[in-house]
């Protein structure tokens, strides 16, 4: 498979559930990103990883916990979410961290009930 | 995160007509301006990356211009086709780890 993939594409979870979103990039990039996209709002950067080190945490609540075990994989662990966390979560990668072209996955549509 | 504004929020174009829309951004600490095309249920795809004042880029019927001194970029679609229907995002790169995105302009081309 090529590019950036995300699983699952859709997820419905209750507020007490624990779930994880997965992102995988097949581009040999060294930086990976998590974004949140709510209706009619700009993409909101959540986390940036460079060479498996977190370099940016954009004031994200602790109920979102990222993990980057290697440069090809990125996870977002979800726990005790709120209904307002329902959104599209996009993963992206770039050759290195910075203001460079990013390659996006198709996103996970999350609904918190 | 820097304030990047796109206008209009949405527009409807008749097939065959040309259209354009705007991305405005703070001109200080500029590094690059990106345009992405995002079709429904697909991944955002990069169209252009522009770094120099006066840059003009073209891909098929779509082109973009950049004015870093006054802080704006235009995206033009010439002879719109139904497959041009998408949300067009601009993003400002300003020298740190981030791209600051606008909310997008959603283009609907009517046959």
XYZ file of N, CA and C in Angstrom:
672
model
N 0.828 -1.183 0.000
C 0.000 0.000 0.000
C 0.873 1.247 0.000
N 0.395 2.298 -0.612
C 1.197 3.513 -0.727
C 0.562 4.646 0.049
N 1.347 5.712 0.285
C 0.797 6.907 0.890
C 0.585 6.754 2.385
N -0.443 7.415 2.869
C -0.766 7.438 4.288
C -2.125 6.761 4.489
N -2.153 5.759 5.352
C -3.404 5.062 5.617
C -3.814 5.270 7.060
N -5.120 5.249 7.298
C -5.659 5.399 8.638
C -6.734 4.357 8.872
N -6.734 3.803 10.064
C -7.785 2.868 10.469
C -8.193 3.149 11.903
N -9.478 2.945 12.243
C -10.566 2.696 11.305
C -10.952 3.976 10.567
N -11.790 3.854 9.572
C -12.277 5.050 8.877
C -13.433 5.697 9.641
N -14.187 4.893 10.358
C -15.296 5.389 11.170
C -15.241 4.713 12.528
N -15.566 5.474 13.570
C -15.549 4.918 14.920
C -16.624 5.604 15.749
N -17.438 4.794 16.401
C -18.422 5.288 17.356
C -18.044 4.727 18.716
N -17.911 5.589 19.694
C -17.533 5.119 21.022
C -18.276 5.886 22.099
N -18.492 5.186 23.209
C -19.100 5.819 24.352
C -18.070 6.589 25.151
N -18.539 7.432 26.043
C -17.632 8.311 26.786
C -16.719 7.545 27.722
N -17.089 6.321 28.095
C -16.242 5.555 29.016
C -15.329 4.569 28.287
N -15.454 4.502 26.981
C -14.637 3.544 26.220
C -13.190 4.003 26.101
N -12.324 3.021 25.763
C -10.955 3.301 25.334
C -10.791 2.740 23.937
N -10.319 3.563 23.035
C -10.078 3.121 21.675
C -8.790 3.768 21.168
N -8.304 3.259 20.032
C -7.095 3.826 19.431
C -7.291 4.030 17.938
N -6.749 5.120 17.439
C -6.687 5.373 16.017
C -5.271 5.057 15.549
N -5.191 4.485 14.347
C -3.885 4.105 13.812
C -3.612 4.821 12.513
N -2.358 5.225 12.348
C -1.913 5.846 11.107
C -0.620 5.173 10.677
N -0.496 4.920 9.396
C 0.725 4.322 8.861
C 1.115 5.052 7.586
N 2.387 5.392 7.478
C 2.849 6.034 6.240
C 3.922 5.168 5.583
N 3.803 5.082 4.257
C 4.679 4.225 3.461
C 5.590 5.072 2.584
N 5.909 6.277 3.060
C 6.636 7.251 2.250
C 8.077 7.464 2.713
N 8.462 6.809 3.793
C 9.807 7.005 4.310
C 10.020 8.351 4.977
N 8.934 8.974 5.427
C 9.024 10.288 6.063
C 9.461 10.183 7.524
N 10.001 11.295 8.034
C 10.478 11.328 9.413
C 9.571 12.089 10.364
N 8.561 12.763 9.850
C 7.657 13.528 10.702
C 6.227 13.078 10.479
N 5.473 13.033 11.563
C 4.055 12.664 11.482
C 3.243 13.591 12.367
N 1.995 13.798 11.976
C 1.140 14.799 12.608
C -0.254 14.231 12.848
N -0.896 14.686 13.934
C -2.328 14.475 14.138
C -3.034 15.824 14.081
N -4.132 15.866 13.308
C -4.991 17.039 13.220
C -6.415 16.646 13.600
N -7.147 17.636 14.110
C -8.577 17.491 14.356
C -9.305 18.465 13.435
N -10.371 17.984 12.796
C -11.158 18.859 11.942
C -12.614 18.794 12.345
N -13.105 19.888 12.907
C -14.518 20.011 13.255
C -15.213 20.780 12.143
N -16.519 20.603 12.071
C -17.291 21.174 10.963
C -17.041 22.674 10.830
N -16.765 23.105 9.601
C -16.625 24.520 9.248
C -15.431 25.211 9.910
N -14.563 24.436 10.556
C -13.402 25.033 11.223
C -12.125 24.619 10.514
N -11.050 25.395 10.677
C -9.766 24.980 10.091
C -9.235 23.710 10.734
N -8.371 23.036 10.007
C -7.640 21.924 10.603
C -6.894 22.428 11.824
N -7.022 21.676 12.920
C -6.414 22.081 14.186
C -5.296 21.091 14.519
N -4.066 21.580 14.536
C -2.932 20.718 14.836
C -2.996 20.243 16.284
N -2.806 18.929 16.476
C -2.802 18.371 17.830
C -1.385 18.019 18.269
N -0.720 17.184 17.497
C 0.598 16.686 17.886
C 1.505 16.613 16.652
N 2.816 16.794 16.919
C 3.833 16.623 15.887
C 4.905 15.695 16.434
N 5.283 14.708 15.640
C 6.394 13.824 15.981
C 7.479 13.966 14.916
N 8.713 14.081 15.371
C 9.857 14.116 14.479
C 10.836 13.042 14.927
N 11.151 12.118 14.041
C 12.054 11.007 14.384
C 11.619 10.343 15.690
N 10.332 10.096 15.775
C 9.684 9.387 16.888
C 9.675 10.163 18.197
N 10.127 11.417 18.181
C 10.061 12.250 19.377
C 8.933 13.267 19.213
N 8.141 13.439 20.280
C 7.084 14.438 20.201
C 7.700 15.824 20.298
N 7.452 16.670 19.316
C 8.024 18.008 19.327
C 6.970 19.089 19.492
N 5.710 18.705 19.462
C 4.653 19.688 19.603
C 3.444 19.014 20.237
N 2.926 19.625 21.268
C 1.655 19.218 21.869
C 0.857 20.504 21.976
N -0.117 20.646 21.106
C -0.790 21.933 20.967
C -1.914 22.078 21.979
N -1.565 22.012 23.272
C -2.544 22.181 24.360
C -3.711 21.221 24.232
N -3.388 19.978 23.956
C -4.431 18.966 23.775
C -4.739 18.315 25.122
N -6.021 18.113 25.447
C -6.360 17.462 26.721
C -5.745 16.077 26.839
N -5.496 15.672 28.076
C -4.798 14.409 28.325
C -5.638 13.181 27.963
N -6.912 13.361 27.679
C -7.716 12.215 27.239
C -7.324 11.764 25.828
N -6.503 12.554 25.157
C -5.891 12.162 23.887
C -4.422 11.869 24.164
N -3.977 10.657 23.845
C -2.605 10.271 24.144
C -1.952 9.715 22.883
N -0.972 10.420 22.319
C -0.340 9.931 21.095
C 0.787 8.952 21.411
N 1.095 8.133 20.414
C 2.216 7.211 20.522
C 2.829 7.041 19.150
N 4.156 7.101 19.079
C 4.863 6.940 17.815
C 5.969 5.911 18.012
N 5.654 4.617 17.826
C 6.643 3.574 18.107
C 7.793 3.537 17.101
N 7.555 4.003 15.895
C 8.607 4.096 14.876
C 8.170 5.143 13.866
N 9.031 5.469 12.947
C 8.736 6.603 12.057
C 7.624 6.312 11.074
N 7.174 5.076 10.976
C 6.110 4.733 10.018
C 4.734 4.674 10.650
N 4.676 4.605 11.971
C 3.406 4.386 12.648
C 3.139 5.461 13.693
N 1.879 5.849 13.758
C 1.439 6.843 14.731
C 0.077 6.413 15.237
N -0.091 6.473 16.553
C -1.359 6.108 17.164
C -1.900 7.304 17.941
N -3.212 7.308 18.080
C -3.865 8.262 18.982
C -4.791 7.464 19.875
N -4.404 7.367 21.155
C -5.193 6.607 22.123
C -6.229 7.539 22.745
N -7.449 7.042 22.801
C -8.585 7.849 23.226
C -9.186 7.257 24.500
N -9.458 8.108 25.474
C -9.982 7.615 26.752
C -10.836 8.683 27.403
N -12.020 8.290 27.804
C -12.958 9.188 28.490
C -13.222 10.443 27.673
N -13.596 10.243 26.418
C -13.845 11.392 25.554
C -15.199 12.016 25.854
N -15.368 13.223 25.341
C -16.590 13.981 25.487
C -17.286 14.085 24.133
N -18.590 14.313 24.110
C -19.277 14.440 22.819
C -18.664 15.500 21.912
N -18.108 16.573 22.500
C -17.515 17.631 21.662
C -16.210 17.197 20.998
N -15.723 16.022 21.355
C -14.542 15.478 20.684
C -14.905 14.798 19.367
N -16.176 14.678 19.093
C -16.603 14.109 17.806
C -16.094 15.008 16.686
N -15.381 14.406 15.740
C -14.736 15.188 14.675
C -14.090 14.220 13.696
N -13.479 14.779 12.669
C -12.635 14.009 11.759
C -11.189 14.173 12.228
N -10.507 13.051 12.421
C -9.110 13.094 12.859
C -8.229 12.664 11.691
N -7.357 13.579 11.302
C -6.490 13.365 10.152
C -5.058 13.160 10.602
N -4.407 12.232 9.950
C -2.976 12.012 10.142
C -2.248 12.509 8.903
N -1.058 13.022 9.075
C -0.246 13.476 7.948
C 1.209 13.149 8.220
N 1.999 13.145 7.156
C 3.441 12.964 7.301
C 4.156 13.912 6.361
N 5.427 14.171 6.659
C 6.277 14.979 5.781
C 7.701 14.485 5.917
N 8.542 14.780 4.936
C 9.924 14.269 4.993
C 10.640 14.642 6.285
N 10.401 15.874 6.756
C 10.915 16.291 8.059
C 9.902 17.252 8.657
N 10.018 17.463 9.965
C 9.086 18.366 10.643
C 9.389 19.796 10.231
N 8.344 20.548 9.942
C 8.534 21.928 9.551
C 7.426 22.390 8.642
N 7.551 23.573 8.072
C 6.480 24.142 7.243
C 6.506 23.600 5.818
N 6.635 22.292 5.686
C 6.800 21.640 4.386
C 5.515 20.942 3.964
N 5.479 20.547 2.693
C 4.317 19.850 2.168
C 4.032 18.602 2.997
N 2.765 18.436 3.345
C 2.357 17.282 4.132
C 1.472 16.374 3.290
N 1.556 15.096 3.593
C 0.787 14.072 2.895
C -0.215 13.503 3.901
N -1.483 13.577 3.528
C -2.549 13.261 4.474
C -3.148 11.881 4.234
N -3.612 11.288 5.322
C -4.479 10.130 5.231
C -5.920 10.583 5.026
N -6.830 9.617 4.862
C -8.230 9.957 4.604
C -9.020 10.324 5.856
N -8.433 10.098 7.021
C -9.101 10.493 8.258
C -9.926 9.387 8.895
N -10.173 9.557 10.184
C -11.105 8.722 10.936
C -12.233 9.614 11.421
N -13.451 9.258 11.051
C -14.621 10.005 11.525
C -15.025 9.437 12.874
N -14.855 10.213 13.928
C -15.130 9.767 15.297
C -16.413 10.388 15.811
N -17.267 9.536 16.348
C -18.488 9.996 17.008
C -18.472 9.499 18.443
N -18.593 10.426 19.379
C -18.618 10.079 20.805
C -20.051 10.225 21.294
N -20.590 9.125 21.821
C -21.994 9.153 22.251
C -22.111 9.191 23.766
N -0.530 29.456 16.668
C -1.177 29.227 15.383
C -1.583 30.577 14.803
N -1.227 30.825 13.545
C -1.487 32.102 12.901
C -2.854 32.117 12.251
N -3.419 33.321 12.143
C -4.768 33.470 11.610
C -4.725 33.499 10.087
N -5.204 32.443 9.459
C -5.271 32.339 8.010
C -6.743 32.347 7.626
N -7.108 33.267 6.759
C -8.517 33.419 6.393
C -8.717 33.133 4.908
N -9.795 32.431 4.625
C -10.135 32.129 3.241
C -11.527 32.662 2.937
N -11.665 33.238 1.762
C -12.980 33.727 1.352
C -13.165 33.528 -0.148
N -14.418 33.246 -0.564
C -15.562 33.031 0.314
C -15.494 31.645 0.964
N -16.415 31.377 1.861
C -16.475 30.062 2.504
C -16.920 29.012 1.501
N -17.825 29.393 0.608
C -18.280 28.466 -0.418
C -18.687 29.250 -1.654
N -18.664 28.577 -2.783
C -19.149 29.205 -4.008
C -19.633 28.145 -4.988
N -20.588 28.548 -5.797
C -21.161 27.689 -6.818
C -20.807 28.275 -8.173
N -20.329 27.420 -9.051
C -19.867 27.854 -10.362
C -20.557 27.010 -11.431
N -20.933 27.653 -12.500
C -21.493 26.925 -13.632
C -20.356 26.275 -14.406
N -20.587 25.043 -14.845
C -19.577 24.351 -15.644
C -19.128 25.231 -16.807
N -17.825 25.315 -16.972
C -17.265 26.114 -18.053
C -16.858 27.510 -17.630
N -17.410 27.989 -16.502
C -17.043 29.320 -16.006
C -15.722 29.247 -15.247
N -15.078 30.377 -15.131
C -13.855 30.491 -14.352
C -14.167 31.152 -13.012
N -13.338 30.868 -12.028
C -13.572 31.424 -10.711
C -12.246 31.607 -9.987
N -12.274 32.372 -8.907
C -11.081 32.521 -8.079
C -11.496 32.825 -6.657
N -10.600 32.547 -5.738
C -10.874 32.813 -4.331
C -9.555 33.097 -3.623
N -9.685 33.561 -2.378
C -8.574 34.237 -1.709
C -8.151 33.541 -0.427
N -6.871 33.605 -0.166
C -6.310 33.223 1.124
C -5.525 34.420 1.647
N -5.851 34.863 2.877
C -5.141 35.991 3.499
C -4.397 35.508 4.722
N -3.210 36.047 4.934
C -2.380 35.571 6.029
C -1.498 36.705 6.526
N -1.023 36.601 7.771
C -0.094 37.629 8.265
C 1.226 37.525 7.505
N 1.740 38.658 7.066
C 2.908 38.644 6.178
C 4.232 38.534 6.928
N 4.205 38.692 8.245
C 5.454 38.601 8.998
C 5.839 37.139 9.181
N 7.135 36.868 9.226
C 7.650 35.531 9.489
C 7.159 34.493 8.470
N 7.030 34.913 7.217
C 6.531 34.025 6.161
C 7.623 33.054 5.736
N 7.219 31.779 5.545
C 8.138 30.793 4.974
C 7.571 30.199 3.692
N 6.314 29.746 3.713
C 5.718 29.125 2.530
C 4.196 29.199 2.623
N 3.563 29.180 1.462
C 2.106 29.131 1.390
C 1.735 27.892 0.584
N 0.867 27.071 1.186
C 0.463 25.815 0.561
C -0.993 25.888 0.147
N -1.318 25.260 -0.972
C -2.702 25.036 -1.354
C -2.937 23.528 -1.438
N -4.066 23.099 -0.853
C -4.471 21.700 -0.889
C -5.864 21.606 -1.490
N -6.112 20.501 -2.137
C -7.433 20.185 -2.695
C -7.973 18.981 -1.942
N -9.222 19.095 -1.429
C -9.787 18.059 -0.576
C -11.153 17.678 -1.084
N -11.215 16.515 -1.732
C -12.496 15.979 -2.180
C -13.154 15.215 -1.049
N -14.462 15.199 -1.068
C -15.236 14.515 -0.029
C -14.814 13.051 0.083
N -14.605 12.590 1.309
C -14.265 11.204 1.632
C -12.873 10.791 1.139
N -12.063 11.764 0.726
C -10.697 11.454 0.307
C -9.699 12.229 1.160
N -8.410 12.017 0.898
C -7.361 12.732 1.626
C -7.108 14.081 0.979
N -6.809 15.104 1.777
C -6.334 16.367 1.176
C -5.071 16.092 0.355
N -5.005 16.708 -0.833
C -3.844 16.521 -1.711
C -3.206 17.869 -2.001
N -1.884 17.907 -1.947
C -1.176 19.160 -2.201
C -1.313 19.566 -3.655
N -1.615 20.837 -3.863
C -1.644 21.418 -5.206
C -0.369 22.196 -5.478
N -0.079 23.143 -4.595
C 1.061 24.032 -4.802
C 1.732 24.344 -3.471
N 3.036 24.571 -3.539
C 3.774 25.190 -2.447
C 4.492 26.385 -3.041
N 4.273 27.539 -2.452
C 4.879 28.769 -2.991
C 5.683 29.447 -1.890
N 6.848 29.921 -2.251
C 7.729 30.506 -1.252
C 8.153 31.933 -1.562
N 8.105 32.345 -2.814
C 8.639 33.656 -3.185
C 7.528 34.630 -3.535
N 7.704 35.874 -3.124
C 6.755 36.906 -3.497
C 6.668 36.980 -5.016
N 5.451 37.001 -5.538
C 5.271 37.044 -6.974
C 5.216 35.692 -7.642
N 5.415 34.625 -6.857
C 5.319 33.266 -7.397
C 3.987 33.067 -8.096
N 4.039 32.360 -9.223
C 2.826 31.882 -9.880
C 3.052 30.419 -10.204
N 2.051 29.588 -9.855
C 2.141 28.164 -10.129
C 0.920 27.757 -10.922
N 1.096 26.729 -11.743
C -0.019 26.267 -12.567
C 0.010 24.758 -12.674
N -1.191 24.171 -12.574
C -1.358 22.729 -12.773
C -2.647 22.542 -13.552
N -2.505 22.294 -14.832
C -3.703 22.155 -15.675
C -4.484 23.454 -15.722
N -5.740 23.385 -15.315
C -6.607 24.573 -15.353
C -6.562 25.366 -14.047
N -5.799 24.905 -13.099
C -5.730 25.562 -11.793
C -4.396 26.292 -11.664
N -4.449 27.518 -11.191
C -3.229 28.296 -10.984
C -3.349 29.083 -9.699
N -2.199 29.545 -9.198
C -2.181 30.299 -7.953
C -1.123 31.372 -8.034
N -1.389 32.486 -7.335
C -0.427 33.572 -7.240
C -0.174 33.880 -5.770
N 0.937 34.543 -5.511
C 1.332 34.814 -4.129
C 1.851 36.238 -3.999
N 1.357 36.947 -2.984
C 1.876 38.267 -2.620
C 2.204 38.222 -1.133
N 3.483 38.063 -0.830
C 3.879 37.932 0.570
C 3.931 39.279 1.276
N 4.087 40.355 0.532
C 4.200 41.672 1.171
C 2.863 42.131 1.731
N 1.808 41.842 0.985
C 0.485 42.221 1.472
C -0.270 41.051 2.096
N 0.284 39.873 2.026
C -0.267 38.719 2.732
C -1.507 38.124 2.092
N -1.435 37.790 0.806
C -2.565 37.095 0.201
C -2.100 36.211 -0.946
N -2.943 35.226 -1.246
C -2.749 34.336 -2.385
C -4.106 34.107 -3.040
N -4.110 34.051 -4.351
C -5.326 33.732 -5.092
C -5.182 32.369 -5.740
N -6.279 31.626 -5.748
C -6.347 30.382 -6.520
C -7.379 30.589 -7.616
N -6.992 30.242 -8.847
C -7.869 30.417 -10.000
C -8.203 29.051 -10.594
N -9.455 28.881 -10.983
C -9.855 27.704 -11.737
C -10.444 28.202 -13.046
N -9.833 27.779 -14.138
C -10.274 28.224 -15.460
C -11.159 27.155 -16.089
N -12.317 27.550 -16.620
C -13.194 26.582 -17.284
C -13.591 25.444 -16.362
N -14.239 25.766 -15.242
C -14.538 24.785 -14.188
C -15.258 23.561 -14.737
N -14.871 22.412 -14.205
C -15.496 21.139 -14.540
C -16.039 20.510 -13.266
N -17.034 19.622 -13.385
C -17.597 18.988 -12.174
C -16.528 18.342 -11.288
N -15.466 17.818 -11.880
C -14.426 17.170 -11.068
C -13.593 18.171 -10.268
N -13.793 19.469 -10.506
C -13.123 20.484 -9.699
C -13.844 20.727 -8.378
N -15.019 20.154 -8.227
C -15.769 20.318 -6.982
C -14.975 19.715 -5.827
N -14.669 20.533 -4.853
C -13.848 20.112 -3.713
C -13.751 21.289 -2.756
N -13.139 21.031 -1.604
C -12.765 22.124 -0.699
C -11.291 22.413 -0.902
N -10.972 23.686 -1.077
C -9.598 24.109 -1.322
C -9.087 24.781 -0.051
N -8.018 24.208 0.495
C -7.433 24.708 1.735
C -6.139 25.430 1.443
N -5.924 26.546 2.124
C -4.582 27.112 2.095
C -3.977 26.979 3.489
N -2.665 26.932 3.541
C -1.958 26.761 4.804
C -0.676 27.580 4.769
N -0.418 28.244 5.871
C 0.765 29.089 5.991
C 1.836 28.360 6.778
N 3.011 28.267 6.229
C 4.179 27.778 6.955
C 5.025 28.956 7.351
N 5.374 29.032 8.651
C 6.047 30.229 9.137
C 7.289 29.905 9.948
N 7.967 28.826 9.583
C 9.290 28.610 10.140
C 9.364 27.743 11.375
N 8.240 27.318 11.925
C 8.307 26.357 13.035
C 7.751 25.021 12.532
N 7.291 24.195 13.422
C 6.844 22.864 13.011
C 5.475 22.865 12.361
N 4.811 24.015 12.363
C 3.392 23.996 12.060
C 3.068 24.497 10.659
N 1.959 24.005 10.139
C 1.222 24.668 9.074
C -0.063 25.176 9.701
N -0.363 26.447 9.485
C -1.616 27.025 9.980
C -2.607 27.058 8.826
N -3.702 26.340 8.984
C -4.667 26.174 7.899
C -5.800 27.184 7.987
N -6.311 27.570 6.820
C -7.574 28.271 6.737
C -8.722 27.272 6.780
N -9.931 27.787 6.876
C -11.118 26.926 6.979
C -11.565 26.377 5.631
N -10.996 26.892 4.547
C -11.284 26.340 3.231
C -12.350 27.093 2.464
N -12.290 26.956 1.155
C -13.346 27.411 0.257
C -13.893 26.183 -0.444
N -15.194 25.943 -0.279
C -15.830 24.778 -0.906
C -16.417 25.194 -2.244
N -15.931 24.573 -3.296
C -16.362 24.888 -4.665
C -17.281 23.787 -5.159
N -18.445 24.175 -5.645
C -19.385 23.238 -6.256
C -19.597 23.676 -7.695
N -19.273 22.787 -8.618
C -19.426 23.086 -10.040
C -20.700 22.428 -10.532
N -21.616 23.224 -11.051
C -22.902 22.723 -11.529
C -22.821 22.442 -13.023
N -23.285 21.257 -13.397
C -23.254 20.873 -14.806
C -24.326 21.617 -15.602
